[in-house]
Amino acid sequence: QVQLVESGGGSVQAGGSLRLSCVASGDTYTTNCMAWFRQVPGKEYEGVAAIYTGGGNTYYGDSVKGRLTLSQDVAKNTMFLQMNSLKPEDTAMYYCAAKIANKYDCYSGSWSRQHEYDYWGQGTQVTVSS
């Protein structure tokens, strides 16, 4: 069992920055892939970024590549999403998610598959105004 808690969301102007955090607790050693998804009400979940926790490999959605940077503090079981040059279209609820190891892979072709993630946080709202 793994619990995920997001924080760091808020309201910023276009061009501003935020840093989201996701703290994992419980049986964190059973997971090998963590990701950020976002959702606008009525819209499909969109993969934002992911990290293979075993090796530190990172993956990004095309819409955020170059503006957002994902990192982790292994000792603290924490994943960060540094969000720079934010745009109004980044406005969404951001969710932290994790995959159970040896169930699905975590690589460039699979990281954004929502249904493969087993654990989800409560979400943190990001609002970017112009």
XYZ file of N, CA, C and O in Angstrom:
520
model
N 0.837 -1.189 0.000
C 0.000 0.000 0.000
C 0.871 1.239 0.000
O 1.846 1.309 0.755
N 0.534 2.176 -0.852
C 1.290 3.411 -0.983
C 0.329 4.590 -0.922
O -0.751 4.567 -1.524
N 0.739 5.596 -0.191
C -0.022 6.831 -0.122
C 0.775 7.948 -0.778
O 1.988 8.046 -0.593
N 0.095 8.788 -1.528
C 0.729 9.887 -2.230
C 0.037 11.185 -1.843
O -1.188 11.265 -1.872
N 0.827 12.178 -1.493
C 0.287 13.468 -1.100
C 0.971 14.564 -1.891
O 2.185 14.743 -1.792
N 0.188 15.309 -2.663
C 0.716 16.402 -3.458
C 0.595 17.725 -2.701
O -0.291 17.899 -1.866
N 1.461 18.646 -3.055
C 1.386 19.994 -2.519
C 2.106 20.934 -3.474
O 2.796 20.495 -4.394
N 1.945 22.215 -3.251
C 2.665 23.203 -4.031
C 1.852 23.923 -5.077
O 2.349 24.867 -5.710
N 0.624 23.501 -5.285
C -0.211 24.178 -6.258
C -0.604 25.562 -5.782
O -0.429 25.925 -4.623
N -1.134 26.326 -6.697
C -1.549 27.677 -6.370
C -1.898 28.448 -7.613
O -2.025 27.886 -8.698
N -2.045 29.741 -7.451
C -2.383 30.635 -8.552
C -1.200 31.533 -8.874
O -0.638 32.173 -7.983
N -0.831 31.564 -10.139
C 0.276 32.399 -10.591
C -0.088 33.054 -11.904
O -1.012 32.623 -12.601
N 0.640 34.089 -12.246
C 0.471 34.731 -13.540
C 1.261 33.992 -14.604
O 2.229 33.282 -14.302
N 0.841 34.154 -15.830
C 1.564 33.551 -16.944
C 3.032 33.957 -16.894
O 3.361 35.118 -16.653
N 3.888 32.993 -17.121
C 5.317 33.232 -17.040
C 5.910 32.948 -15.681
O 7.143 32.903 -15.543
N 5.064 32.744 -14.703
C 5.524 32.475 -13.357
C 5.928 31.035 -13.159
O 5.894 30.220 -14.083
N 6.283 30.719 -11.918
C 6.779 29.392 -11.590
C 6.108 28.826 -10.354
O 5.659 29.568 -9.471
N 6.042 27.521 -10.309
C 5.589 26.784 -9.151
C 6.420 25.519 -9.036
O 6.955 25.027 -10.033
N 6.527 25.001 -7.833
C 7.149 23.703 -7.639
C 6.192 22.798 -6.898
O 5.836 23.059 -5.745
N 5.784 21.749 -7.561
C 4.904 20.768 -6.971
C 5.719 19.668 -6.303
O 6.790 19.304 -6.782
N 5.192 19.154 -5.213
C 5.840 18.063 -4.511
C 4.863 16.912 -4.342
O 3.665 17.118 -4.172
N 5.392 15.717 -4.382
C 4.606 14.514 -4.122
C 5.394 13.657 -3.153
O 6.477 13.163 -3.495
N 4.858 13.491 -1.966
C 5.501 12.673 -0.950
C 4.838 11.306 -0.907
O 3.621 11.210 -0.727
N 5.624 10.278 -1.084
C 5.130 8.911 -1.043
C 5.444 8.281 0.302
O 6.524 8.480 0.866
N 4.507 7.521 0.810
C 4.711 6.819 2.065
C 4.121 5.417 1.962
O 3.411 5.100 1.014
N 4.403 4.598 2.956
C 3.963 3.218 2.919
C 5.002 2.348 2.236
O 6.203 2.542 2.413
N 4.537 1.404 1.442
C 5.424 0.454 0.782
C 5.977 1.032 -0.519
O 5.755 0.505 -1.616
N 6.718 2.098 -0.387
C 7.220 2.794 -1.567
C 8.178 1.947 -2.387
O 8.318 2.168 -3.595
N 8.814 0.988 -1.763
C 9.760 0.132 -2.464
C 9.084 -0.793 -3.464
O 9.747 -1.422 -4.275
N 7.784 -0.895 -3.407
C 7.052 -1.751 -4.337
C 6.741 -1.051 -5.656
O 6.206 -1.676 -6.565
N 7.063 0.221 -5.763
C 6.793 0.979 -6.980
C 8.087 1.289 -7.711
O 9.161 1.336 -7.119
N 7.970 1.520 -9.001
C 9.156 1.828 -9.794
C 8.950 2.973 -10.774
O 9.881 3.337 -11.495
N 7.776 3.520 -10.794
C 7.476 4.590 -11.739
C 6.519 5.570 -11.086
O 5.476 5.166 -10.563
N 6.872 6.823 -11.105
C 6.002 7.861 -10.574
C 5.798 8.930 -11.625
O 6.698 9.219 -12.409
N 4.610 9.506 -11.619
C 4.272 10.441 -12.676
C 3.352 11.540 -12.177
O 2.711 11.423 -11.125
N 3.317 12.599 -12.947
C 2.341 13.657 -12.768
C 1.364 13.627 -13.936
O 1.774 13.592 -15.102
N 0.100 13.610 -13.609
C -0.961 13.765 -14.583
C -1.724 15.034 -14.264
O -1.701 15.523 -13.139
N -2.420 15.545 -15.236
C -3.271 16.700 -14.985
C -4.596 16.538 -15.704
O -4.703 15.846 -16.716
N -5.608 17.194 -15.148
C -6.925 17.091 -15.723
C -7.678 18.400 -15.588
O -7.707 19.006 -14.519
N -8.259 18.805 -16.671
C -9.205 19.913 -16.687
C -10.598 19.306 -16.602
O -10.863 18.284 -17.243
N -11.501 19.891 -15.830
C -12.842 19.319 -15.716
C -13.467 19.021 -17.068
O -13.472 19.867 -17.963
N -13.961 17.801 -17.209
C -14.576 17.385 -18.454
C -13.615 16.906 -19.514
O -14.050 16.474 -20.589
N -12.327 16.961 -19.232
C -11.326 16.559 -20.206
C -10.589 15.305 -19.744
O -10.619 14.932 -18.578
N -9.924 14.685 -20.688
C -9.176 13.471 -20.415
C -7.906 13.774 -19.625
O -7.326 14.854 -19.750
N -7.492 12.835 -18.806
C -6.230 12.973 -18.099
C -5.086 13.071 -19.096
O -5.042 12.358 -20.102
N -4.134 13.926 -18.783
C -2.976 14.130 -19.630
C -1.711 13.848 -18.839
O -1.525 14.384 -17.746
N -0.849 13.022 -19.381
C 0.429 12.776 -18.751
C 1.328 13.989 -18.876
O 1.527 14.507 -19.971
N 1.869 14.431 -17.766
C 2.730 15.606 -17.740
C 4.198 15.205 -17.755
O 4.978 15.656 -18.593
N 4.571 14.361 -16.818
C 5.955 13.920 -16.708
C 6.007 12.678 -15.850
O 5.098 12.418 -15.057
N 7.073 11.909 -15.982
C 7.237 10.704 -15.186
C 8.708 10.454 -14.924
O 9.581 10.942 -15.653
N 8.972 9.677 -13.897
C 10.342 9.311 -13.557
C 10.389 7.837 -13.194
O 9.531 7.331 -12.463
N 11.368 7.164 -13.737
C 11.650 5.789 -13.343
C 12.505 5.877 -12.091
O 13.679 6.264 -12.145
N 11.916 5.550 -10.971
C 12.575 5.783 -9.689
C 13.807 4.921 -9.478
O 14.671 5.260 -8.669
N 13.898 3.824 -10.191
C 15.059 2.962 -10.055
C 16.316 3.539 -10.664
O 17.422 3.295 -10.168
N 16.160 4.293 -11.730
C 17.316 4.820 -12.416
C 17.335 6.319 -12.625
O 18.348 6.875 -13.047
N 16.210 6.971 -12.345
C 16.151 8.409 -12.495
C 15.784 8.890 -13.886
O 15.771 10.100 -14.128
N 15.493 7.989 -14.794
C 15.073 8.374 -16.133
C 13.804 9.213 -16.057
O 12.880 8.889 -15.317
N 13.760 10.273 -16.816
C 12.601 11.146 -16.828
C 11.988 11.227 -18.213
O 12.675 11.081 -19.232
N 10.680 11.471 -18.235
C 9.930 11.570 -19.478
C 8.974 12.742 -19.350
O 8.472 13.033 -18.264
N 8.715 13.399 -20.477
C 7.883 14.588 -20.459
C 6.893 14.582 -21.603
O 7.181 14.094 -22.700
N 5.740 15.138 -21.323
C 4.788 15.359 -22.385
C 5.269 16.465 -23.309
O 5.988 17.374 -22.897
N 4.864 16.378 -24.560
C 5.330 17.347 -25.545
C 4.963 18.782 -25.180
O 5.718 19.714 -25.473
N 3.836 18.967 -24.552
C 3.362 20.306 -24.254
C 4.128 20.995 -23.135
O 4.031 22.216 -22.980
N 4.890 20.242 -22.363
C 5.591 20.826 -21.223
C 7.099 20.695 -21.318
O 7.818 21.281 -20.505
N 7.576 19.960 -22.281
C 9.009 19.741 -22.413
C 9.739 21.075 -22.583
O 9.359 21.909 -23.394
N 10.775 21.245 -21.793
C 11.541 22.474 -21.837
C 11.117 23.495 -20.811
O 11.877 24.428 -20.514
N 9.929 23.348 -20.254
C 9.421 24.281 -19.255
C 9.317 23.656 -17.873
O 9.412 24.366 -16.871
N 9.110 22.366 -17.828
C 8.945 21.661 -16.571
C 10.078 20.664 -16.381
O 10.535 20.046 -17.342
N 10.521 20.534 -15.144
C 11.604 19.622 -14.822
C 11.207 18.747 -13.643
O 10.803 19.250 -12.592
N 11.330 17.456 -13.817
C 10.980 16.507 -12.775
C 12.249 15.990 -12.105
O 13.244 15.720 -12.776
N 12.192 15.857 -10.804
C 13.324 15.341 -10.053
C 12.811 14.580 -8.846
O 11.616 14.587 -8.552
N 13.714 13.928 -8.141
C 13.318 13.181 -6.962
C 14.365 13.277 -5.873
O 15.553 13.449 -6.127
N 13.891 13.173 -4.650
C 14.741 13.023 -3.480
C 14.471 11.618 -2.976
O 13.468 11.371 -2.308
N 15.338 10.708 -3.322
C 15.123 9.300 -3.017
C 14.999 9.063 -1.513
O 14.130 8.314 -1.059
N 15.868 9.689 -0.753
C 15.874 9.496 0.690
C 14.560 9.918 1.335
O 14.144 9.345 2.339
N 13.915 10.907 0.761
C 12.672 11.418 1.328
C 11.431 10.927 0.596
O 10.319 11.364 0.902
N 11.629 10.028 -0.354
C 10.521 9.486 -1.135
C 9.648 10.594 -1.712
O 8.415 10.523 -1.675
N 10.300 11.590 -2.242
C 9.597 12.761 -2.736
C 9.945 13.023 -4.197
O 11.108 12.955 -4.594
N 8.928 13.338 -4.971
C 9.096 13.708 -6.363
C 8.704 15.169 -6.514
O 7.710 15.618 -5.940
N 9.475 15.902 -7.287
C 9.227 17.318 -7.498
C 8.955 17.594 -8.971
O 9.503 16.942 -9.859
N 8.132 18.574 -9.202
C 7.907 19.068 -10.549
C 8.103 20.573 -10.535
O 7.250 21.312 -10.037
N 9.249 21.009 -11.053
C 9.526 22.432 -11.157
C 8.868 22.948 -12.424
O 9.194 22.501 -13.521
N 7.956 23.876 -12.255
C 7.164 24.388 -13.359
C 7.548 25.842 -13.622
O 7.296 26.716 -12.796
N 8.159 26.079 -14.760
C 8.573 27.419 -15.151
C 7.841 27.849 -16.414
O 7.298 27.028 -17.142
N 7.859 29.143 -16.654
C 7.219 29.697 -17.852
C 5.802 29.175 -18.018
O 5.395 28.750 -19.099
N 5.060 29.223 -16.944
C 3.714 28.666 -16.960
C 2.797 29.440 -17.897
O 2.911 30.656 -18.045
N 1.897 28.702 -18.501
C 0.943 29.244 -19.446
C -0.470 29.005 -18.945
O -0.708 28.075 -18.177
N -1.422 29.816 -19.373
C -2.809 29.582 -18.953
C -3.293 28.169 -19.256
O -4.094 27.617 -18.486
N -2.827 27.576 -20.327
C -3.241 26.225 -20.668
C -2.676 25.161 -19.740
O -3.047 23.992 -19.833
N -1.779 25.561 -18.839
C -1.293 24.646 -17.818
C -2.258 24.535 -16.650
O -2.055 23.702 -15.759
N -3.265 25.367 -16.634
C -4.252 25.333 -15.562
C -4.955 23.988 -15.531
O -5.520 23.550 -16.529
N -4.903 23.328 -14.385
C -5.494 22.004 -14.246
C -5.304 21.523 -12.817
O -4.581 22.130 -12.025
N -5.966 20.423 -12.508
C -5.684 19.711 -11.280
C -4.556 18.737 -11.576
O -4.646 17.943 -12.518
N -3.509 18.804 -10.787
C -2.349 17.960 -10.993
C -2.343 16.828 -9.981
O -2.478 17.059 -8.780
N -2.161 15.617 -10.479
C -2.182 14.426 -9.649
C -0.851 13.694 -9.718
O -0.252 13.571 -10.788
N -0.428 13.199 -8.591
C 0.723 12.329 -8.500
C 0.249 10.885 -8.575
O -0.782 10.530 -7.998
N 0.984 10.046 -9.282
C 0.607 8.648 -9.439
C 1.839 7.760 -9.412
O 2.945 8.201 -9.710
N 1.631 6.492 -9.064
C 2.733 5.540 -8.990
C 2.304 4.179 -9.501
O 1.163 3.758 -9.305
N 3.242 3.495 -10.145
C 3.021 2.142 -10.648
C 3.680 1.113 -9.748
O 4.765 1.343 -9.220
N 3.043 -0.028 -9.619
C 3.654 -1.155 -8.929
C 4.698 -1.789 -9.845
O 4.452 -2.013 -11.023
N 5.849 -2.066 -9.273
C 6.909 -2.701 -10.039
C 6.523 -4.113 -10.449
O 5.720 -4.775 -9.780
N 7.097 -4.567 -11.553
C 6.867 -5.909 -12.074
C 5.413 -6.150 -12.467
O 4.940 -7.289 -12.471
N 4.741 -5.103 -12.788
C 3.383 -5.182 -13.292
C 3.308 -4.521 -14.663
O 2.759 -5.087 -15.615
N 3.850 -3.335 -14.743
C 3.978 -2.609 -15.990
C 5.363 -1.979 -16.055
O 6.004 -1.761 -15.039
N 5.789 -1.685 -17.259
C 7.080 -1.041 -17.457
C 6.962 0.463 -17.277
O 5.868 1.037 -17.268
N 8.103 1.083 -17.144
C 8.179 2.532 -17.077
C 9.245 2.969 -18.076
O 10.435 2.944 -17.773
N 8.798 3.334 -19.250
C 9.703 3.791 -20.284
C 8.973 4.760 -21.194
O 7.805 5.075 -20.970
N 9.651 5.209 -22.217
C 9.113 6.273 -23.048
C 7.772 5.945 -23.687
O 6.976 6.847 -23.941
N 7.519 4.675 -23.914
C 6.286 4.295 -24.571
C 5.141 3.938 -23.644
O 4.037 3.658 -24.111
N 5.384 3.953 -22.337
C 4.354 3.502 -21.408
C 4.094 4.422 -20.235
O 3.111 4.233 -19.521
N 4.928 5.408 -20.029
C 4.834 6.202 -18.812
C 3.533 6.980 -18.690
O 3.084 7.272 -17.583
N 2.932 7.324 -19.799
C 1.751 8.174 -19.786
C 0.436 7.400 -19.823
O -0.618 8.009 -19.995
N 0.485 6.106 -19.648
C -0.731 5.288 -19.649
C -1.387 5.341 -18.270
O -0.961 4.674 -17.335
N -2.426 6.130 -18.170
C -3.093 6.360 -16.895
C -3.538 5.071 -16.219
O -3.388 4.914 -15.002
N -4.095 4.158 -16.988
C -4.671 2.954 -16.403
C -3.637 2.017 -15.808
O -3.999 1.095 -15.071
N -2.372 2.242 -16.090
C -1.324 1.387 -15.551
C -0.854 1.828 -14.168
O -0.055 1.127 -13.546
N -1.330 2.945 -13.704
C -0.919 3.450 -12.401
C -1.863 2.964 -11.304
O -3.086 3.000 -11.460
N -1.279 2.535 -10.209
C -2.030 1.888 -9.141
C -2.405 2.815 -7.991
O -3.401 2.584 -7.303
N -1.602 3.820 -7.768
C -1.819 4.723 -6.651
C -1.903 6.158 -7.133
O -1.161 6.578 -8.024
N -2.794 6.909 -6.504
C -3.028 8.294 -6.888
C -3.161 9.182 -5.668
O -3.706 8.776 -4.638
N -2.656 10.388 -5.790
C -2.824 11.367 -4.736
C -4.144 12.097 -4.876
O -4.957 11.818 -5.760
N -4.359 13.034 -3.990
C -5.628 13.760 -3.954
C -5.686 14.909 -4.949
O -6.768 15.428 -5.232
N -4.550 15.305 -5.464
C -4.491 16.378 -6.435
C -4.169 17.721 -5.822
O -4.470 17.986 -4.658
N -3.549 18.572 -6.607
C -3.283 19.939 -6.202
C -3.569 20.851 -7.391
O -3.153 20.574 -8.517
N -4.303 21.906 -7.144
C -4.770 22.767 -8.224
C -3.708 23.769 -8.635
O -3.098 24.435 -7.795
N -3.509 23.895 -9.934
C -2.635 24.909 -10.505
C -3.473 25.804 -11.401
O -4.154 25.324 -12.306
N -3.431 27.086 -11.131
C -4.173 28.046 -11.931
C -3.219 29.114 -12.442
O -2.541 29.767 -11.654
N -3.179 29.285 -13.739
C -2.294 30.257 -14.371
C -3.156 31.290 -15.084
O -3.923 30.962 -15.984
N -3.010 32.521 -14.683
C -3.796 33.596 -15.258
C -2.948 34.449 -16.185
O -1.726 34.521 -16.065
N -3.607 35.115 -17.110
C -2.938 36.003 -18.044
C -3.294 37.442 -17.762
O -2.850 38.096 -16.965
